[in-house]
mmCIF file of C-alpha atoms in Angstrom:
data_model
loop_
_atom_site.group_PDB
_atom_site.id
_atom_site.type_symbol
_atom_site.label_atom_id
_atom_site.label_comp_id
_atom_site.label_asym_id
_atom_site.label_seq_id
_atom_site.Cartn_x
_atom_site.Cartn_y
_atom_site.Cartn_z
ATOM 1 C CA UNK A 1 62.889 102.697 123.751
ATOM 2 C CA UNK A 2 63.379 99.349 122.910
ATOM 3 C CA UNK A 3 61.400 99.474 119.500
ATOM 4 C CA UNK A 4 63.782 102.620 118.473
ATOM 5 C CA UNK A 5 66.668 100.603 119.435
ATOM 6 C CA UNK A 6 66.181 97.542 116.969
ATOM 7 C CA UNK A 7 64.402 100.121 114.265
ATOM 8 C CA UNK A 8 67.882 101.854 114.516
ATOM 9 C CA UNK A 9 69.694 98.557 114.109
ATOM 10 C CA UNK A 10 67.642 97.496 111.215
ATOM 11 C CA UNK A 11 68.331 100.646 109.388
ATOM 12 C CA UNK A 12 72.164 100.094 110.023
ATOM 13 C CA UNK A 13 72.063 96.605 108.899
ATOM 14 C CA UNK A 14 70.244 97.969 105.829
ATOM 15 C CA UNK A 15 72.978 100.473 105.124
ATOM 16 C CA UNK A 16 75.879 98.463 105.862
ATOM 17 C CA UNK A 17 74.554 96.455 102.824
ATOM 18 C CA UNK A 18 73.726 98.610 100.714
ATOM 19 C CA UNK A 19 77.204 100.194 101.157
ATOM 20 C CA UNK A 20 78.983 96.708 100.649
ATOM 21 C CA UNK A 21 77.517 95.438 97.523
ATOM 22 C CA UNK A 22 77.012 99.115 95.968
ATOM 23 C CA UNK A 23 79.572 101.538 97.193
ATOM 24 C CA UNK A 24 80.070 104.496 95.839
ATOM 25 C CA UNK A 25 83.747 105.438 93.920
ATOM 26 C CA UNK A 26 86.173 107.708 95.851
ATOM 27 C CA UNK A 27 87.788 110.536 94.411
ATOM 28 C CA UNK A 28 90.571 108.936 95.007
ATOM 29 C CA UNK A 29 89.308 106.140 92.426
ATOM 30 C CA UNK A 30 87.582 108.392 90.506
ATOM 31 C CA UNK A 31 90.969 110.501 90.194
ATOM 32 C CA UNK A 32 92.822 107.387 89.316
ATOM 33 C CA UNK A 33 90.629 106.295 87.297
ATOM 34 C CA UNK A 34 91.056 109.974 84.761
ATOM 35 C CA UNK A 35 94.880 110.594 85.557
ATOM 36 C CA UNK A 36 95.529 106.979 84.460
ATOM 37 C CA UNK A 37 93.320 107.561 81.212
ATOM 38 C CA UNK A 38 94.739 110.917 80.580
ATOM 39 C CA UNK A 39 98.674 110.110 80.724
ATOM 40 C CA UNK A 40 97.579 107.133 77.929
ATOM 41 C CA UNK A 41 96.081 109.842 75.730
ATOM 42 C CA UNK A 42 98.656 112.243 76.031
ATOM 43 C CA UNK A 43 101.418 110.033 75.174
ATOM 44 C CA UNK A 44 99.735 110.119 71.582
ATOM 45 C CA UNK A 45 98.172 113.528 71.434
ATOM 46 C CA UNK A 46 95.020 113.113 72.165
ATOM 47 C CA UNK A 47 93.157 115.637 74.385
ATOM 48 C CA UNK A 48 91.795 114.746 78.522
ATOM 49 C CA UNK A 49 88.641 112.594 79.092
ATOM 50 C CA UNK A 50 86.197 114.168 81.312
ATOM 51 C CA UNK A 51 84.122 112.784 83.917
ATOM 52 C CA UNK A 52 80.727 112.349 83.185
ATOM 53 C CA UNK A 53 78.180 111.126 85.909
ATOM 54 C CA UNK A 54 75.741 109.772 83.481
ATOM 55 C CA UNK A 55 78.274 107.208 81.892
ATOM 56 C CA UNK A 56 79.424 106.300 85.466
ATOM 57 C CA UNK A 57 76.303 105.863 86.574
ATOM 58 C CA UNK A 58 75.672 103.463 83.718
ATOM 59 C CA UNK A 59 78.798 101.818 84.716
ATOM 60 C CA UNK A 60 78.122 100.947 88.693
ATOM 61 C CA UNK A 61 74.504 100.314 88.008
ATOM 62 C CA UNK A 62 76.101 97.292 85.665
ATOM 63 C CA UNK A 63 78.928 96.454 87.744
ATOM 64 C CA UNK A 64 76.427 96.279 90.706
ATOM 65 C CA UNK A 65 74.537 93.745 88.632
ATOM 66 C CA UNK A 66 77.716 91.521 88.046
ATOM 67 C CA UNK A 67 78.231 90.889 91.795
ATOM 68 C CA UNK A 68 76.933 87.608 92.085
ATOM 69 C CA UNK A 69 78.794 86.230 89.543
ATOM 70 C CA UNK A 70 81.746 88.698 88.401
ATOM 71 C CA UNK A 71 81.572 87.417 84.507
ATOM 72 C CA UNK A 72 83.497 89.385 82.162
ATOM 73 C CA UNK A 73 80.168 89.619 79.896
ATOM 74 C CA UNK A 74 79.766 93.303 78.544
ATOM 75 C CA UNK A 75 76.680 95.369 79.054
ATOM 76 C CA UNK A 76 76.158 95.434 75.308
ATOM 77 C CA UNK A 77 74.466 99.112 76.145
ATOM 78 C CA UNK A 78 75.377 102.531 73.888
ATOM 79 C CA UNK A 79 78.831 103.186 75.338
ATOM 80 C CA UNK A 80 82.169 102.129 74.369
ATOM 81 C CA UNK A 81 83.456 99.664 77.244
ATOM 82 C CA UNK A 82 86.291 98.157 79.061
ATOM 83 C CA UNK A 83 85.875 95.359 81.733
ATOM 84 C CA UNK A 84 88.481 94.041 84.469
ATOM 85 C CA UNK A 85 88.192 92.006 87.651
ATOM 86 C CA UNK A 86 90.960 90.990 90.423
ATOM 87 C CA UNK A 87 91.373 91.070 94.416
ATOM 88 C CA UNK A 88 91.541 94.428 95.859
ATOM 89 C CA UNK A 89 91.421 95.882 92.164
ATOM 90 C CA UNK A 90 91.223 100.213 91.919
ATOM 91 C CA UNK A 91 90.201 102.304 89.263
ATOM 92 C CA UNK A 92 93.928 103.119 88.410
ATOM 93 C CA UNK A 93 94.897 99.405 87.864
ATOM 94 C CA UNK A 94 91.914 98.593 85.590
ATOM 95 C CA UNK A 95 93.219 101.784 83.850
ATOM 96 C CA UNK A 96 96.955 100.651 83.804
ATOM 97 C CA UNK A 97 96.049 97.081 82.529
ATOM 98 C CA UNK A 98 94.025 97.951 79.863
ATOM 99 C CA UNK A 99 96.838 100.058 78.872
ATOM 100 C CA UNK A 100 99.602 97.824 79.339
ATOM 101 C CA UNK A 101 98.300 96.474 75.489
ATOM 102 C CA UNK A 102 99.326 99.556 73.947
ATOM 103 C CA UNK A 103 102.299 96.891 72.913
ATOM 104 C CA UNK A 104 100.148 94.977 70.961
ATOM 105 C CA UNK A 105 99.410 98.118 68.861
ATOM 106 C CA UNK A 106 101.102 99.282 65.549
ATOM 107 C CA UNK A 107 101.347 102.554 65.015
ATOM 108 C CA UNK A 108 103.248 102.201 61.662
ATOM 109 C CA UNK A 109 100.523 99.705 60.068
ATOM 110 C CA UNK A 110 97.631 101.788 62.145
ATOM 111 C CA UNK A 111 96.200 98.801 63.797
ATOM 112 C CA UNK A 112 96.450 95.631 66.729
ATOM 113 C CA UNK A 113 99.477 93.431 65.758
ATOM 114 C CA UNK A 114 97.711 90.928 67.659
ATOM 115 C CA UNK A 115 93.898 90.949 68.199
ATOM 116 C CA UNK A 116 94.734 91.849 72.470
ATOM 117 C CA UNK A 117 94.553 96.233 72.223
ATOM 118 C CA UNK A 118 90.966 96.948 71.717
ATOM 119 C CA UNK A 119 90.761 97.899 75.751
ATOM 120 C CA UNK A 120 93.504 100.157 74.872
ATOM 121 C CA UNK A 121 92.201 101.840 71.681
ATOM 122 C CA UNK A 122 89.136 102.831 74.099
ATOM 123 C CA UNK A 123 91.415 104.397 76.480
ATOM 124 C CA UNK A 124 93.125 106.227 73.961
ATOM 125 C CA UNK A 125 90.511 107.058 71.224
ATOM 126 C CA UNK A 126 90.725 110.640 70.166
ATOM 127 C CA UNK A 127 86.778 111.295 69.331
ATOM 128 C CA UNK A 128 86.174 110.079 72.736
ATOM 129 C CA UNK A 129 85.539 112.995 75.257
ATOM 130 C CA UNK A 130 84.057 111.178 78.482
ATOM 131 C CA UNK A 131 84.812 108.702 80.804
ATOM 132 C CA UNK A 132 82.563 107.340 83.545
ATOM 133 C CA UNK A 133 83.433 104.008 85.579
ATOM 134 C CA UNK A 134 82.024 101.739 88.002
ATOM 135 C CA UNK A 135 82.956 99.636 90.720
ATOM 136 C CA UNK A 136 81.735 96.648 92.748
ATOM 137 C CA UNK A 137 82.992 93.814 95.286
ATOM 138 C CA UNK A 138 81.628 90.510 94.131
ATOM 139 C CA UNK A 139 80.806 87.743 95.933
ATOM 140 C CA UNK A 140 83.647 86.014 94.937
ATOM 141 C CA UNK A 141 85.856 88.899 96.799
ATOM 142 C CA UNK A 142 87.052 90.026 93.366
ATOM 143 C CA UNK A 143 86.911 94.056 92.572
ATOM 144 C CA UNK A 144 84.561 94.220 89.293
ATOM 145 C CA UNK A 145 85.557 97.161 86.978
ATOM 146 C CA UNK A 146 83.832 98.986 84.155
ATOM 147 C CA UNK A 147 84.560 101.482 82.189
ATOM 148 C CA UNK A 148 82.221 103.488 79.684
ATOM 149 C CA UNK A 149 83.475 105.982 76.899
ATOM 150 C CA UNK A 150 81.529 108.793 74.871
ATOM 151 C CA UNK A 151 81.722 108.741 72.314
ATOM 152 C CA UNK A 152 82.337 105.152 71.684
ATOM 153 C CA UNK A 153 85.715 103.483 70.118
ATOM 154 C CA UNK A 154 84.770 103.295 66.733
ATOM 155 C CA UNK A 155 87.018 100.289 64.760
ATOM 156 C CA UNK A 156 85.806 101.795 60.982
ATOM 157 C CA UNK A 157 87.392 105.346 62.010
ATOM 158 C CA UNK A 158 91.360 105.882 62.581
ATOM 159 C CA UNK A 159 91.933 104.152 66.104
ATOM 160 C CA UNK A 160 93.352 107.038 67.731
#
């Protein structure tokens, strides 16, 4: 009995770790994450993002990876990407942050008035059709956030 007992607690301890450094998102964060996204793009006509599992995948594998260190490096993969970090951090802060540049955006002259609104553009981007977004505690106790858009923000093509 004893053996089962500590085979039991080894499998905990296992868990417990895995679930620390890679936990899955809510639907509370994943909601937050798509309403927050969605009010952005409606404000200038541009249809809903969809979730897609394969970009969010993509994203938490990464943001997994940035736990020991939490460096605002992008993945430099296929997708169109936002980054954010902070204490206690959800999906629909990231999302409000990166928003919050939309004043550094022109609408009149069709581009950034200062070079601060590219997180924004990918938020709002109307080609883009899918969202998927990751997120991880680092070591550091800061929430790591990533986002990844499908089609990507594309600077050569009308920003929104």
């Amino acid at each position: 009995m004893a053996f089962n007992i500590k085979l039991l607690l080894a499998i905990c301890s296992v868990a417990l770790f895995f679930t620390l450094v890679s936990a899955n998102l809510s639907k509370e964060d994943i909601d937050g994450f798509v309403e927050e996204h969605n009010k952005a793009r409606v404000e200038v006509g541009n249809g809903p993002l969809k979730w897609n599992e394969t970009l969010a995948k993509y994203a938490q594998d990464y943001a997994d990876n940035r736990v020991d260190d939490c460096a605002m490096e992008h993945s430099m993969g296929p997708y169109g990407e936002n980054l954010a970090s902070g204490e206690g951090m959800s999906g629909a802060a990231a999302t409000k942050y990166w928003v919050n540049e939309k004043q550094f955006y022109n609408y009149e002259l069709n581009k950034c008035v200062r070079d601060e609104c590219g997180h924004y553009l990918c938020v709002i981007w109307g080609k883009t059709t899918e969202v998927g977004c990751g997120i991880s505690k680092c070591k550091n106790g800061q929430n790591y956030v990533i986002c990844n858009y499908d089609p990507a923000y594309n600077e050569e093509d009308h920003p929104y």
